[in-house]
PDB file of C-alpha atoms in Angstrom:
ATOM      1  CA  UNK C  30      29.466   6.998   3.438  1.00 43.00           C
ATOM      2  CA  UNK C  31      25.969   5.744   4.313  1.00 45.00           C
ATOM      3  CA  UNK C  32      24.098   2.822   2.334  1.00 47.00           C
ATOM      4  CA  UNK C  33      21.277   3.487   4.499  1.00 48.00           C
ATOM      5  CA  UNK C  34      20.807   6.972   2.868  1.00 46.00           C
ATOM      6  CA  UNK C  35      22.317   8.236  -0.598  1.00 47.00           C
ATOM      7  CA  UNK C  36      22.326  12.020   0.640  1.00 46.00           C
ATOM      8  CA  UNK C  37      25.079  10.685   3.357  1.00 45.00           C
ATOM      9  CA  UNK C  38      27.980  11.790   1.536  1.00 48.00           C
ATOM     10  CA  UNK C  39      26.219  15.419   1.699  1.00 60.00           C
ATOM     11  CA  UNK C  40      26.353  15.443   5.025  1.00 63.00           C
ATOM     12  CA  UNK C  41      28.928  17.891   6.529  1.00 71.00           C
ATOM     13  CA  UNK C  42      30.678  16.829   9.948  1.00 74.00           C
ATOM     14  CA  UNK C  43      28.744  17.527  12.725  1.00 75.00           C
ATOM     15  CA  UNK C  44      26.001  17.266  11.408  1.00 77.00           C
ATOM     16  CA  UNK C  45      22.804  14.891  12.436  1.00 70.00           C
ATOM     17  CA  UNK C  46      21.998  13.185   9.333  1.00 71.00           C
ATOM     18  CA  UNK C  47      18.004  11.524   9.857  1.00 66.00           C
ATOM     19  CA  UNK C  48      16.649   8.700   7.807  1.00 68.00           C
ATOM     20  CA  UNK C  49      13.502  10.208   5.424  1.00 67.00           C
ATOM     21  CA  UNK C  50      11.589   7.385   6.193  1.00 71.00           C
ATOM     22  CA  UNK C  51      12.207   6.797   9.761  1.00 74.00           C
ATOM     23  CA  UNK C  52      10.112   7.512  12.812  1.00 77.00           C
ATOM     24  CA  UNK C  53      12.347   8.047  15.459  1.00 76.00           C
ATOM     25  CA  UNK C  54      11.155   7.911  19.745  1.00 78.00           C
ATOM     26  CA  UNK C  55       7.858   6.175  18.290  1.00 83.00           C
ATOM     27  CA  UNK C  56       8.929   2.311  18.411  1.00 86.00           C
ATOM     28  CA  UNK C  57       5.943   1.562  21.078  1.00 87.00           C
ATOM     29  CA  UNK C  58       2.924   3.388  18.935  1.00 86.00           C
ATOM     30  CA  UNK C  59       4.310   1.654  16.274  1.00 88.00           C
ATOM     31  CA  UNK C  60       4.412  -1.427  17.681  1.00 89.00           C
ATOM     32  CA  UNK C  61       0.960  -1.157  19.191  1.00 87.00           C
ATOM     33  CA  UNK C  62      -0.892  -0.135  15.587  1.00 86.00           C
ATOM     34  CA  UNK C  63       1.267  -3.055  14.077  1.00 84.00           C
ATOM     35  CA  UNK C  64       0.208  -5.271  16.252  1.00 85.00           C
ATOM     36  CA  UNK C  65      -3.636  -4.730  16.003  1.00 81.00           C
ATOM     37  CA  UNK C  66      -3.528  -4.399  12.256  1.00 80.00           C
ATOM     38  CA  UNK C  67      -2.225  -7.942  12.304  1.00 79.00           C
ATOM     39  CA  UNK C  68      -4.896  -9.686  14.031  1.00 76.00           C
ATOM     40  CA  UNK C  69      -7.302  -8.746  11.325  1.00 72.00           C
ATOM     41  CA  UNK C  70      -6.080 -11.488   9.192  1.00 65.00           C
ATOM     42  CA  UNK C  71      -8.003 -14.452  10.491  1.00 65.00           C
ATOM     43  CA  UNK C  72     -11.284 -14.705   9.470  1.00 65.00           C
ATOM     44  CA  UNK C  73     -14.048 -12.653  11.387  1.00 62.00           C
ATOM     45  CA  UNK C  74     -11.436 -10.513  12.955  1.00 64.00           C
ATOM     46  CA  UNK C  75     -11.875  -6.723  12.289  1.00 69.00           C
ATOM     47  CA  UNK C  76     -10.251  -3.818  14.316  1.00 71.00           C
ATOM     48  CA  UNK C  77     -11.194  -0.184  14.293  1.00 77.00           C
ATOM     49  CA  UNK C  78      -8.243   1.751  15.921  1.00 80.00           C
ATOM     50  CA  UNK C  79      -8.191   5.621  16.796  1.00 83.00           C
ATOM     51  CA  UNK C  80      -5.653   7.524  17.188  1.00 84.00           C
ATOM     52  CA  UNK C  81      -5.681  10.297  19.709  1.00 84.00           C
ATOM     53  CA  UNK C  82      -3.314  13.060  20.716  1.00 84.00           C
ATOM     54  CA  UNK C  83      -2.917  16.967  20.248  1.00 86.00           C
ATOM     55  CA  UNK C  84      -2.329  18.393  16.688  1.00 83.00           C
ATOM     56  CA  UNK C  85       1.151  18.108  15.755  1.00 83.00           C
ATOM     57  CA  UNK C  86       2.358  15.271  17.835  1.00 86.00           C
ATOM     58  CA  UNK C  87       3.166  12.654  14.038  1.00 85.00           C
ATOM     59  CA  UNK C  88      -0.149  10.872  14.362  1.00 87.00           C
ATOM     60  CA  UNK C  89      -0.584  10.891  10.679  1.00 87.00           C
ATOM     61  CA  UNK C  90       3.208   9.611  10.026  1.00 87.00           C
ATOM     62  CA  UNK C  91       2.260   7.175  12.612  1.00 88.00           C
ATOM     63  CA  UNK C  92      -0.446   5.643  10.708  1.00 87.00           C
ATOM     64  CA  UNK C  93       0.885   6.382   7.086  1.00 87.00           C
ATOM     65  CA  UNK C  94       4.035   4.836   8.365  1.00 86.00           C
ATOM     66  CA  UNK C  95       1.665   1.568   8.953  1.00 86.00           C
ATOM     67  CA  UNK C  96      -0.708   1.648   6.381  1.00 85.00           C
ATOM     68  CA  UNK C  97       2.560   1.622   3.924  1.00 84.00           C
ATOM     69  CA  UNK C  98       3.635  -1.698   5.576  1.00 80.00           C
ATOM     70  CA  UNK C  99       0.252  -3.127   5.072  1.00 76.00           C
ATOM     71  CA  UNK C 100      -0.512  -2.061   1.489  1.00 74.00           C
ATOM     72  CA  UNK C 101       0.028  -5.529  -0.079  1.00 69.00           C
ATOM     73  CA  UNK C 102      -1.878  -7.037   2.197  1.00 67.00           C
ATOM     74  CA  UNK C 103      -5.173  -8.903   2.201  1.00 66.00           C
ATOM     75  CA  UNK C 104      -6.388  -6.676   5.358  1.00 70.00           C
ATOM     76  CA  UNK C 105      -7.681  -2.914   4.380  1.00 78.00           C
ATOM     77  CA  UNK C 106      -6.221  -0.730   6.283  1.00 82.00           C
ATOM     78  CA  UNK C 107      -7.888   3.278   5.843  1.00 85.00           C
ATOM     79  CA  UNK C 108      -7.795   6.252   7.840  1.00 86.00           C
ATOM     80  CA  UNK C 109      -9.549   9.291   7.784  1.00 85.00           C
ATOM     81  CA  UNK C 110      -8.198  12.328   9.477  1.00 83.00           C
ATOM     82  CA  UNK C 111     -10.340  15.125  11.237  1.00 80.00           C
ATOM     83  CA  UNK C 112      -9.860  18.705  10.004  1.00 78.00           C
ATOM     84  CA  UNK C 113     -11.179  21.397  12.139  1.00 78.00           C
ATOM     85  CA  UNK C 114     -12.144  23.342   9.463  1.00 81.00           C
ATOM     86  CA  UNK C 115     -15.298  20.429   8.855  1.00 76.00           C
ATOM     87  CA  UNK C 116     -16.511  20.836  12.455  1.00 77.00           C
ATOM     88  CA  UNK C 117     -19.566  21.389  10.801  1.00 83.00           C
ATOM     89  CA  UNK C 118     -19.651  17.764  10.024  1.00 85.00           C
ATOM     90  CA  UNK C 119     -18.238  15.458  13.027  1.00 83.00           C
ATOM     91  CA  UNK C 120     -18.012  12.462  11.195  1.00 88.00           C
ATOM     92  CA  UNK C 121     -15.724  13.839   8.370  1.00 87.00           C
ATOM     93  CA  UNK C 122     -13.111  11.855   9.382  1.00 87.00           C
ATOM     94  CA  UNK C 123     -15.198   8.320   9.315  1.00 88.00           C
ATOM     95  CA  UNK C 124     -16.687   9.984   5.700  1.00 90.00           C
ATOM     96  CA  UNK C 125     -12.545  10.048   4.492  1.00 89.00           C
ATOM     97  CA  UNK C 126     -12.013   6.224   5.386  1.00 90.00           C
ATOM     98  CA  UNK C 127     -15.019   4.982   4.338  1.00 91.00           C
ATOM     99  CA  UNK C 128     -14.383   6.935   0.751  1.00 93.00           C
ATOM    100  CA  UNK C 129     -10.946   5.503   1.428  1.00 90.00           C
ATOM    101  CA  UNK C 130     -12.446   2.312   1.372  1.00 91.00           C
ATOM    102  CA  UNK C 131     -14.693   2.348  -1.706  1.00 93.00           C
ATOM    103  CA  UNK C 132     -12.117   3.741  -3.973  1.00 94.00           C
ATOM    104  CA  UNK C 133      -9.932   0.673  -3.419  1.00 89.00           C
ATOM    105  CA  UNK C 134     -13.011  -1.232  -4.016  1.00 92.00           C
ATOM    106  CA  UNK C 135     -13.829   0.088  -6.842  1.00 95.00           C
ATOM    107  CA  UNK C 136     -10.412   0.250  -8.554  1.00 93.00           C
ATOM    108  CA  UNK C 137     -10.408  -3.741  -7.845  1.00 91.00           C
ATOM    109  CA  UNK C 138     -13.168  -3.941 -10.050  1.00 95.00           C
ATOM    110  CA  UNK C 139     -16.376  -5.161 -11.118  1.00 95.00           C
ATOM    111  CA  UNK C 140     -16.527  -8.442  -9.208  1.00 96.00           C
ATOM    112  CA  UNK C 141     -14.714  -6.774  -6.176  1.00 92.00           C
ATOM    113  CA  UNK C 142     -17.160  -4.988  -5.433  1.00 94.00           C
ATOM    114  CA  UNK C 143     -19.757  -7.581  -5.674  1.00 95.00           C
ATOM    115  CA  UNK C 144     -17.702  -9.495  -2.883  1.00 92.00           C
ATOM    116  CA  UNK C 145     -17.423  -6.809  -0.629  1.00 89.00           C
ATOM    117  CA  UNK C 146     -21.621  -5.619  -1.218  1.00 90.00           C
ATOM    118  CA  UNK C 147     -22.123  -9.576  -0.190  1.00 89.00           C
ATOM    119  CA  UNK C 148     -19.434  -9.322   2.598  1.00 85.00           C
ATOM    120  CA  UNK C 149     -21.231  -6.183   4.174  1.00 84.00           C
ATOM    121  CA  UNK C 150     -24.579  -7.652   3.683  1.00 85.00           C
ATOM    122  CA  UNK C 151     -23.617 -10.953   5.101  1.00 83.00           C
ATOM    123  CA  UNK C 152     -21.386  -8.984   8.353  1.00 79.00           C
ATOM    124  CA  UNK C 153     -24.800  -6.789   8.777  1.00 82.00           C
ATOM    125  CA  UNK C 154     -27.247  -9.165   8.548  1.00 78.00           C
ATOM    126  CA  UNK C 155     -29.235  -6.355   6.221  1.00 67.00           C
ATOM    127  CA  UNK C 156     -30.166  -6.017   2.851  1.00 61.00           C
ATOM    128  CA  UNK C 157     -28.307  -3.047   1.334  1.00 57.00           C
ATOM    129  CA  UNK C 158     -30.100  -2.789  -2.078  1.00 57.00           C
TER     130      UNK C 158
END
């Protein structure tokens, strides 16, 4: 029996049992979006990372797979995906995250959002309103 994996025991012989939650022969991509989400947690330090590659190749379960380990954090870490069905609108995928982004904002409440309005307007150097 596997502790790793409750639905071990259901496993037959021969058979190839896979973790649910594992990403297996992507260690390196891992690593690499790890590592820059990390070095957004000193002050000033802000990454924008894109992910590239041809439909189908787990670059969503890459950055779910992330985004999961830095949900807790103090760093914000959205995505937005593109869907050629909005070619019509380029930036659809930069319209997801930055919806992403408010929603959290918002469901932090009242003050949060005052923070992050000053934050912006402060990064910017603009007056938003």
């Amino acid at each position: 029996q596997n502790s790793d994996n409750d639905t071990a025991s259901a496993c037959r012989p021969g058979q190839l049992q896979f973790l649910q939650d594992k990403l297996y022969g992507r260690d390196s991509d891992l690593s690499i979006l790890t590592n820059a989400c990390n070095r957004t947690g000193t002050p000033g330090a802000s990454r924008v990372v894109l992910i590239s590659g041809y439909s189908g190749v787990g670059k969503s379960a890459i950055a779910e797979h992330v985004k999961a380990e830095f949900k807790e954090g103090r760093s914000y870490f959205i995505s937005g995906k593109f869907d050629m069905a909005q070619q019509a609108k380029p930036l659809s995928a930069l319209e997801s995250a930055v919806n992403e982004f408010t929603d959290r904002v918002i469901q932090q409440g009242p003050q949060s959002v005052l923070e992050t309005k000053k934050k912006i307007i402060d990064a910017t150097n603009t007056d938003l309103g």
